[in-house]
Amino acid sequence: MHEMWCGADTSGELVWHVLTTDKSSTLCGVEKQDESTRRHTTDRHCFSCMKTFQAVVEAS
C-alpha cells in the first residue's frame, strides 16, 4: 500500500508526494523528511509521483 506525504517540490512549494512501499522516499526520488505542519495549505500533487503511481496501479 502506498501513502501520501506532504513535502517540498524542487521549487520549495508544498506538494503531496506518493511514498514508496518502504516509506523511505517518494516515487519521484525525494528523500522523506518530517512532514510539513502546513500540509493543510495545499492540494497540489507531485506530477512525477502521480505518473509513476498510475503506472504501478496499471501494472498490477
PDB file of N, CA, C and O in Angstrom:
ATOM      1  N   MET A   1       0.833  -1.172   0.000  1.00  0.00           N
ATOM      2  CA  MET A   1       0.000   0.000   0.000  1.00  0.00           C
ATOM      3  C   MET A   1       0.888   1.249   0.000  1.00  0.00           C
ATOM      4  O   MET A   1       1.883   1.310   0.693  1.00  0.00           O
ATOM      5  N   HIS A   2       0.519   2.208  -0.796  1.00  0.00           N
ATOM      6  CA  HIS A   2       1.247   3.476  -0.867  1.00  0.00           C
ATOM      7  C   HIS A   2       0.543   4.520  -0.006  1.00  0.00           C
ATOM      8  O   HIS A   2      -0.665   4.504   0.137  1.00  0.00           O
ATOM      9  N   GLU A   3       1.326   5.427   0.534  1.00  0.00           N
ATOM     10  CA  GLU A   3       0.793   6.518   1.346  1.00  0.00           C
ATOM     11  C   GLU A   3       1.224   7.844   0.750  1.00  0.00           C
ATOM     12  O   GLU A   3       2.221   7.926   0.031  1.00  0.00           O
ATOM     13  N   MET A   4       0.484   8.880   1.079  1.00  0.00           N
ATOM     14  CA  MET A   4       0.810  10.226   0.642  1.00  0.00           C
ATOM     15  C   MET A   4       1.657  10.905   1.725  1.00  0.00           C
ATOM     16  O   MET A   4       1.520  10.609   2.915  1.00  0.00           O
ATOM     17  N   TRP A   5       2.528  11.799   1.301  1.00  0.00           N
ATOM     18  CA  TRP A   5       3.382  12.571   2.205  1.00  0.00           C
ATOM     19  C   TRP A   5       3.498  13.980   1.646  1.00  0.00           C
ATOM     20  O   TRP A   5       3.703  14.170   0.444  1.00  0.00           O
ATOM     21  N   CYS A   6       3.347  14.962   2.486  1.00  0.00           N
ATOM     22  CA  CYS A   6       3.412  16.357   2.054  1.00  0.00           C
ATOM     23  C   CYS A   6       4.808  16.905   2.301  1.00  0.00           C
ATOM     24  O   CYS A   6       5.286  16.939   3.439  1.00  0.00           O
ATOM     25  N   GLY A   7       5.461  17.313   1.236  1.00  0.00           N
ATOM     26  CA  GLY A   7       6.797  17.876   1.321  1.00  0.00           C
ATOM     27  C   GLY A   7       7.029  18.839   0.166  1.00  0.00           C
ATOM     28  O   GLY A   7       6.163  19.056  -0.673  1.00  0.00           O
ATOM     29  N   ALA A   8       8.210  19.386   0.105  1.00  0.00           N
ATOM     30  CA  ALA A   8       8.532  20.387  -0.918  1.00  0.00           C
ATOM     31  C   ALA A   8       8.841  19.731  -2.261  1.00  0.00           C
ATOM     32  O   ALA A   8       9.324  18.610  -2.326  1.00  0.00           O
ATOM     33  N   ASP A   9       8.540  20.470  -3.321  1.00  0.00           N
ATOM     34  CA  ASP A   9       8.986  20.054  -4.647  1.00  0.00           C
ATOM     35  C   ASP A   9      10.311  20.746  -4.939  1.00  0.00           C
ATOM     36  O   ASP A   9      10.903  21.367  -4.048  1.00  0.00           O
ATOM     37  N   THR A  10      10.789  20.684  -6.164  1.00  0.00           N
ATOM     38  CA  THR A  10      12.094  21.259  -6.488  1.00  0.00           C
ATOM     39  C   THR A  10      12.131  22.778  -6.351  1.00  0.00           C
ATOM     40  O   THR A  10      13.189  23.360  -6.176  1.00  0.00           O
ATOM     41  N   SER A  11      10.969  23.418  -6.393  1.00  0.00           N
ATOM     42  CA  SER A  11      10.927  24.877  -6.236  1.00  0.00           C
ATOM     43  C   SER A  11      10.674  25.295  -4.785  1.00  0.00           C
ATOM     44  O   SER A  11      10.625  26.485  -4.485  1.00  0.00           O
ATOM     45  N   GLY A  12      10.494  24.316  -3.894  1.00  0.00           N
ATOM     46  CA  GLY A  12      10.257  24.617  -2.497  1.00  0.00           C
ATOM     47  C   GLY A  12       8.789  24.720  -2.114  1.00  0.00           C
ATOM     48  O   GLY A  12       8.453  24.918  -0.956  1.00  0.00           O
ATOM     49  N   GLU A  13       7.906  24.598  -3.108  1.00  0.00           N
ATOM     50  CA  GLU A  13       6.462  24.646  -2.849  1.00  0.00           C
ATOM     51  C   GLU A  13       5.992  23.318  -2.271  1.00  0.00           C
ATOM     52  O   GLU A  13       6.506  22.254  -2.621  1.00  0.00           O
ATOM     53  N   LEU A  14       4.988  23.384  -1.393  1.00  0.00           N
ATOM     54  CA  LEU A  14       4.434  22.161  -0.824  1.00  0.00           C
ATOM     55  C   LEU A  14       3.588  21.416  -1.838  1.00  0.00           C
ATOM     56  O   LEU A  14       2.782  22.019  -2.551  1.00  0.00           O
ATOM     57  N   VAL A  15       3.805  20.117  -1.930  1.00  0.00           N
ATOM     58  CA  VAL A  15       3.004  19.237  -2.785  1.00  0.00           C
ATOM     59  C   VAL A  15       2.827  17.904  -2.069  1.00  0.00           C
ATOM     60  O   VAL A  15       3.591  17.565  -1.158  1.00  0.00           O
ATOM     61  N   TRP A  16       1.832  17.160  -2.478  1.00  0.00           N
ATOM     62  CA  TRP A  16       1.632  15.805  -1.976  1.00  0.00           C
ATOM     63  C   TRP A  16       2.401  14.834  -2.865  1.00  0.00           C
ATOM     64  O   TRP A  16       2.237  14.821  -4.079  1.00  0.00           O
ATOM     65  N   HIS A  17       3.282  14.063  -2.236  1.00  0.00           N
ATOM     66  CA  HIS A  17       4.056  13.029  -2.909  1.00  0.00           C
ATOM     67  C   HIS A  17       3.458  11.666  -2.559  1.00  0.00           C
ATOM     68  O   HIS A  17       2.748  11.531  -1.568  1.00  0.00           O
ATOM     69  N   VAL A  18       3.793  10.659  -3.355  1.00  0.00           N
ATOM     70  CA  VAL A  18       3.431   9.275  -3.046  1.00  0.00           C
ATOM     71  C   VAL A  18       4.695   8.584  -2.543  1.00  0.00           C
ATOM     72  O   VAL A  18       5.742   8.643  -3.196  1.00  0.00           O
ATOM     73  N   LEU A  19       4.595   7.946  -1.378  1.00  0.00           N
ATOM     74  CA  LEU A  19       5.749   7.257  -0.797  1.00  0.00           C
ATOM     75  C   LEU A  19       5.939   5.878  -1.420  1.00  0.00           C
ATOM     76  O   LEU A  19       4.991   5.225  -1.838  1.00  0.00           O
ATOM     77  N   THR A  20       7.198   5.434  -1.452  1.00  0.00           N
ATOM     78  CA  THR A  20       7.492   4.059  -1.850  1.00  0.00           C
ATOM     79  C   THR A  20       6.922   3.122  -0.779  1.00  0.00           C
ATOM     80  O   THR A  20       6.577   3.559   0.316  1.00  0.00           O
ATOM     81  N   THR A  21       6.836   1.851  -1.077  1.00  0.00           N
ATOM     82  CA  THR A  21       6.234   0.913  -0.126  1.00  0.00           C
ATOM     83  C   THR A  21       7.021   0.818   1.172  1.00  0.00           C
ATOM     84  O   THR A  21       6.440   0.541   2.218  1.00  0.00           O
ATOM     85  N   ASP A  22       8.337   1.066   1.145  1.00  0.00           N
ATOM     86  CA  ASP A  22       9.111   1.033   2.398  1.00  0.00           C
ATOM     87  C   ASP A  22       9.082   2.383   3.125  1.00  0.00           C
ATOM     88  O   ASP A  22       9.647   2.532   4.200  1.00  0.00           O
ATOM     89  N   LYS A  23       8.411   3.363   2.529  1.00  0.00           N
ATOM     90  CA  LYS A  23       8.175   4.691   3.118  1.00  0.00           C
ATOM     91  C   LYS A  23       9.444   5.493   3.414  1.00  0.00           C
ATOM     92  O   LYS A  23       9.443   6.403   4.223  1.00  0.00           O
ATOM     93  N   SER A  24      10.539   5.183   2.732  1.00  0.00           N
ATOM     94  CA  SER A  24      11.791   5.903   2.963  1.00  0.00           C
ATOM     95  C   SER A  24      11.992   7.060   1.991  1.00  0.00           C
ATOM     96  O   SER A  24      12.757   7.975   2.263  1.00  0.00           O
ATOM     97  N   SER A  25      11.318   7.010   0.844  1.00  0.00           N
ATOM     98  CA  SER A  25      11.433   8.073  -0.146  1.00  0.00           C
ATOM     99  C   SER A  25      10.143   8.125  -0.959  1.00  0.00           C
ATOM    100  O   SER A  25       9.223   7.340  -0.743  1.00  0.00           O
ATOM    101  N   THR A  26      10.099   9.054  -1.892  1.00  0.00           N
ATOM    102  CA  THR A  26       8.916   9.207  -2.726  1.00  0.00           C
ATOM    103  C   THR A  26       9.125   8.524  -4.074  1.00  0.00           C
ATOM    104  O   THR A  26      10.260   8.203  -4.446  1.00  0.00           O
ATOM    105  N   LEU A  27       8.053   8.333  -4.806  1.00  0.00           N
ATOM    106  CA  LEU A  27       8.168   7.700  -6.124  1.00  0.00           C
ATOM    107  C   LEU A  27       8.957   8.555  -7.109  1.00  0.00           C
ATOM    108  O   LEU A  27       9.485   8.040  -8.088  1.00  0.00           O
ATOM    109  N   CYS A  28       9.078   9.859  -6.835  1.00  0.00           N
ATOM    110  CA  CYS A  28       9.880  10.720  -7.717  1.00  0.00           C
ATOM    111  C   CYS A  28      11.319  10.836  -7.231  1.00  0.00           C
ATOM    112  O   CYS A  28      12.127  11.526  -7.841  1.00  0.00           O
ATOM    113  N   GLY A  29      11.661  10.175  -6.116  1.00  0.00           N
ATOM    114  CA  GLY A  29      13.039  10.144  -5.645  1.00  0.00           C
ATOM    115  C   GLY A  29      13.397  11.110  -4.532  1.00  0.00           C
ATOM    116  O   GLY A  29      14.552  11.158  -4.113  1.00  0.00           O
ATOM    117  N   VAL A  30      12.431  11.876  -4.034  1.00  0.00           N
ATOM    118  CA  VAL A  30      12.703  12.797  -2.926  1.00  0.00           C
ATOM    119  C   VAL A  30      12.822  11.997  -1.633  1.00  0.00           C
ATOM    120  O   VAL A  30      11.996  11.129  -1.356  1.00  0.00           O
ATOM    121  N   GLU A  31      13.870  12.257  -0.867  1.00  0.00           N
ATOM    122  CA  GLU A  31      14.041  11.576   0.413  1.00  0.00           C
ATOM    123  C   GLU A  31      13.017  12.097   1.412  1.00  0.00           C
ATOM    124  O   GLU A  31      12.843  13.311   1.564  1.00  0.00           O
ATOM    125  N   LYS A  32      12.322  11.198   2.070  1.00  0.00           N
ATOM    126  CA  LYS A  32      11.297  11.605   3.033  1.00  0.00           C
ATOM    127  C   LYS A  32      11.946  12.232   4.262  1.00  0.00           C
ATOM    128  O   LYS A  32      12.901  11.715   4.811  1.00  0.00           O
ATOM    129  N   GLN A  33      11.398  13.360   4.665  1.00  0.00           N
ATOM    130  CA  GLN A  33      11.819  14.052   5.874  1.00  0.00           C
ATOM    131  C   GLN A  33      10.581  14.250   6.730  1.00  0.00           C
ATOM    132  O   GLN A  33       9.544  13.640   6.466  1.00  0.00           O
ATOM    133  N   ASP A  34      10.665  15.088   7.739  1.00  0.00           N
ATOM    134  CA  ASP A  34       9.486  15.389   8.535  1.00  0.00           C
ATOM    135  C   ASP A  34       8.417  16.010   7.642  1.00  0.00           C
ATOM    136  O   ASP A  34       8.716  16.851   6.799  1.00  0.00           O
ATOM    137  N   GLU A  35       7.173  15.587   7.860  1.00  0.00           N
ATOM    138  CA  GLU A  35       6.077  16.137   7.074  1.00  0.00           C
ATOM    139  C   GLU A  35       5.816  17.580   7.489  1.00  0.00           C
ATOM    140  O   GLU A  35       5.910  17.928   8.662  1.00  0.00           O
ATOM    141  N   SER A  36       5.480  18.401   6.533  1.00  0.00           N
ATOM    142  CA  SER A  36       5.214  19.806   6.802  1.00  0.00           C
ATOM    143  C   SER A  36       4.001  19.959   7.714  1.00  0.00           C
ATOM    144  O   SER A  36       2.990  19.278   7.537  1.00  0.00           O
ATOM    145  N   THR A  37       4.109  20.850   8.665  1.00  0.00           N
ATOM    146  CA  THR A  37       2.965  21.158   9.519  1.00  0.00           C
ATOM    147  C   THR A  37       1.944  22.004   8.765  1.00  0.00           C
ATOM    148  O   THR A  37       0.829  22.177   9.232  1.00  0.00           O
ATOM    149  N   ARG A  38       2.333  22.510   7.589  1.00  0.00           N
ATOM    150  CA  ARG A  38       1.431  23.320   6.755  1.00  0.00           C
ATOM    151  C   ARG A  38       0.751  22.483   5.678  1.00  0.00           C
ATOM    152  O   ARG A  38       0.233  23.016   4.707  1.00  0.00           O
ATOM    153  N   ARG A  39       0.703  21.169   5.844  1.00  0.00           N
ATOM    154  CA  ARG A  39       0.176  20.282   4.805  1.00  0.00           C
ATOM    155  C   ARG A  39      -1.269  20.597   4.429  1.00  0.00           C
ATOM    156  O   ARG A  39      -1.701  20.315   3.326  1.00  0.00           O
ATOM    157  N   HIS A  40      -2.019  21.176   5.356  1.00  0.00           N
ATOM    158  CA  HIS A  40      -3.413  21.516   5.075  1.00  0.00           C
ATOM    159  C   HIS A  40      -3.540  22.696   4.103  1.00  0.00           C
ATOM    160  O   HIS A  40      -4.628  22.995   3.629  1.00  0.00           O
ATOM    161  N   THR A  41      -2.431  23.367   3.793  1.00  0.00           N
ATOM    162  CA  THR A  41      -2.491  24.558   2.944  1.00  0.00           C
ATOM    163  C   THR A  41      -2.357  24.258   1.461  1.00  0.00           C
ATOM    164  O   THR A  41      -2.409  25.181   0.649  1.00  0.00           O
ATOM    165  N   THR A  42      -2.186  22.993   1.083  1.00  0.00           N
ATOM    166  CA  THR A  42      -2.009  22.690  -0.341  1.00  0.00           C
ATOM    167  C   THR A  42      -2.889  21.526  -0.771  1.00  0.00           C
ATOM    168  O   THR A  42      -3.170  20.617   0.000  1.00  0.00           O
ATOM    169  N   ASP A  43      -3.320  21.595  -2.010  1.00  0.00           N
ATOM    170  CA  ASP A  43      -3.984  20.468  -2.642  1.00  0.00           C
ATOM    171  C   ASP A  43      -3.231  20.077  -3.916  1.00  0.00           C
ATOM    172  O   ASP A  43      -3.719  19.311  -4.728  1.00  0.00           O
ATOM    173  N   ARG A  44      -2.006  20.620  -4.065  1.00  0.00           N
ATOM    174  CA  ARG A  44      -1.159  20.301  -5.213  1.00  0.00           C
ATOM    175  C   ARG A  44      -0.546  18.921  -5.033  1.00  0.00           C
ATOM    176  O   ARG A  44      -0.212  18.519  -3.929  1.00  0.00           O
ATOM    177  N   HIS A  45      -0.363  18.202  -6.144  1.00  0.00           N
ATOM    178  CA  HIS A  45       0.247  16.877  -6.121  1.00  0.00           C
ATOM    179  C   HIS A  45       1.470  16.868  -7.030  1.00  0.00           C
ATOM    180  O   HIS A  45       1.514  17.555  -8.045  1.00  0.00           O
ATOM    181  N   CYS A  46       2.459  16.066  -6.654  1.00  0.00           N
ATOM    182  CA  CYS A  46       3.671  15.901  -7.448  1.00  0.00           C
ATOM    183  C   CYS A  46       3.322  15.117  -8.715  1.00  0.00           C
ATOM    184  O   CYS A  46       2.904  13.958  -8.647  1.00  0.00           O
ATOM    185  N   PHE A  47       3.493  15.749  -9.868  1.00  0.00           N
ATOM    186  CA  PHE A  47       3.148  15.114 -11.134  1.00  0.00           C
ATOM    187  C   PHE A  47       3.970  13.844 -11.367  1.00  0.00           C
ATOM    188  O   PHE A  47       3.435  12.828 -11.811  1.00  0.00           O
ATOM    189  N   SER A  48       5.249  13.886 -11.058  1.00  0.00           N
ATOM    190  CA  SER A  48       6.107  12.714 -11.268  1.00  0.00           C
ATOM    191  C   SER A  48       5.658  11.536 -10.413  1.00  0.00           C
ATOM    192  O   SER A  48       5.610  10.393 -10.878  1.00  0.00           O
ATOM    193  N   CYS A  49       5.338  11.803  -9.144  1.00  0.00           N
ATOM    194  CA  CYS A  49       4.851  10.737  -8.261  1.00  0.00           C
ATOM    195  C   CYS A  49       3.542  10.154  -8.786  1.00  0.00           C
ATOM    196  O   CYS A  49       3.355   8.937  -8.824  1.00  0.00           O
ATOM    197  N   MET A  50       2.630  11.022  -9.183  1.00  0.00           N
ATOM    198  CA  MET A  50       1.319  10.560  -9.639  1.00  0.00           C
ATOM    199  C   MET A  50       1.442   9.748 -10.928  1.00  0.00           C
ATOM    200  O   MET A  50       0.761   8.736 -11.102  1.00  0.00           O
ATOM    201  N   LYS A  51       2.328  10.170 -11.829  1.00  0.00           N
ATOM    202  CA  LYS A  51       2.534   9.437 -13.083  1.00  0.00           C
ATOM    203  C   LYS A  51       3.104   8.039 -12.806  1.00  0.00           C
ATOM    204  O   LYS A  51       2.649   7.046 -13.366  1.00  0.00           O
ATOM    205  N   THR A  52       4.077   7.953 -11.911  1.00  0.00           N
ATOM    206  CA  THR A  52       4.661   6.664 -11.547  1.00  0.00           C
ATOM    207  C   THR A  52       3.652   5.794 -10.828  1.00  0.00           C
ATOM    208  O   THR A  52       3.548   4.596 -11.093  1.00  0.00           O
ATOM    209  N   PHE A  53       2.876   6.383  -9.926  1.00  0.00           N
ATOM    210  CA  PHE A  53       1.855   5.636  -9.200  1.00  0.00           C
ATOM    211  C   PHE A  53       0.815   5.069 -10.169  1.00  0.00           C
ATOM    212  O   PHE A  53       0.397   3.916 -10.040  1.00  0.00           O
ATOM    213  N   GLN A  54       0.412   5.847 -11.157  1.00  0.00           N
ATOM    214  CA  GLN A  54      -0.540   5.367 -12.152  1.00  0.00           C
ATOM    215  C   GLN A  54       0.020   4.147 -12.885  1.00  0.00           C
ATOM    216  O   GLN A  54      -0.690   3.162 -13.100  1.00  0.00           O
ATOM    217  N   ALA A  55       1.296   4.178 -13.240  1.00  0.00           N
ATOM    218  CA  ALA A  55       1.917   3.039 -13.933  1.00  0.00           C
ATOM    219  C   ALA A  55       1.954   1.805 -13.035  1.00  0.00           C
ATOM    220  O   ALA A  55       1.716   0.687 -13.493  1.00  0.00           O
ATOM    221  N   VAL A  56       2.226   2.000 -11.735  1.00  0.00           N
ATOM    222  CA  VAL A  56       2.251   0.880 -10.784  1.00  0.00           C
ATOM    223  C   VAL A  56       0.871   0.258 -10.684  1.00  0.00           C
ATOM    224  O   VAL A  56       0.729  -0.971 -10.712  1.00  0.00           O
ATOM    225  N   VAL A  57      -0.153   1.075 -10.564  1.00  0.00           N
ATOM    226  CA  VAL A  57      -1.527   0.574 -10.441  1.00  0.00           C
ATOM    227  C   VAL A  57      -1.947  -0.163 -11.710  1.00  0.00           C
ATOM    228  O   VAL A  57      -2.541  -1.236 -11.643  1.00  0.00           O
ATOM    229  N   GLU A  58      -1.631   0.393 -12.848  1.00  0.00           N
ATOM    230  CA  GLU A  58      -1.997  -0.229 -14.121  1.00  0.00           C
ATOM    231  C   GLU A  58      -1.273  -1.554 -14.334  1.00  0.00           C
ATOM    232  O   GLU A  58      -1.802  -2.454 -14.996  1.00  0.00           O
ATOM    233  N   ALA A  59      -0.079  -1.691 -13.797  1.00  0.00           N
ATOM    234  CA  ALA A  59       0.699  -2.925 -13.973  1.00  0.00           C
ATOM    235  C   ALA A  59       0.234  -4.058 -13.051  1.00  0.00           C
ATOM    236  O   ALA A  59       0.535  -5.210 -13.308  1.00  0.00           O
ATOM    237  N   SER A  60      -0.495  -3.707 -12.011  1.00  0.00           N
ATOM    238  CA  SER A  60      -0.920  -4.765 -11.076  1.00  0.00           C
ATOM    239  C   SER A  60      -2.297  -5.293 -11.356  1.00  0.00           C
ATOM    240  O   SER A  60      -2.985  -4.983 -12.212  1.00  0.00           O
TER     241      SER A  60
END
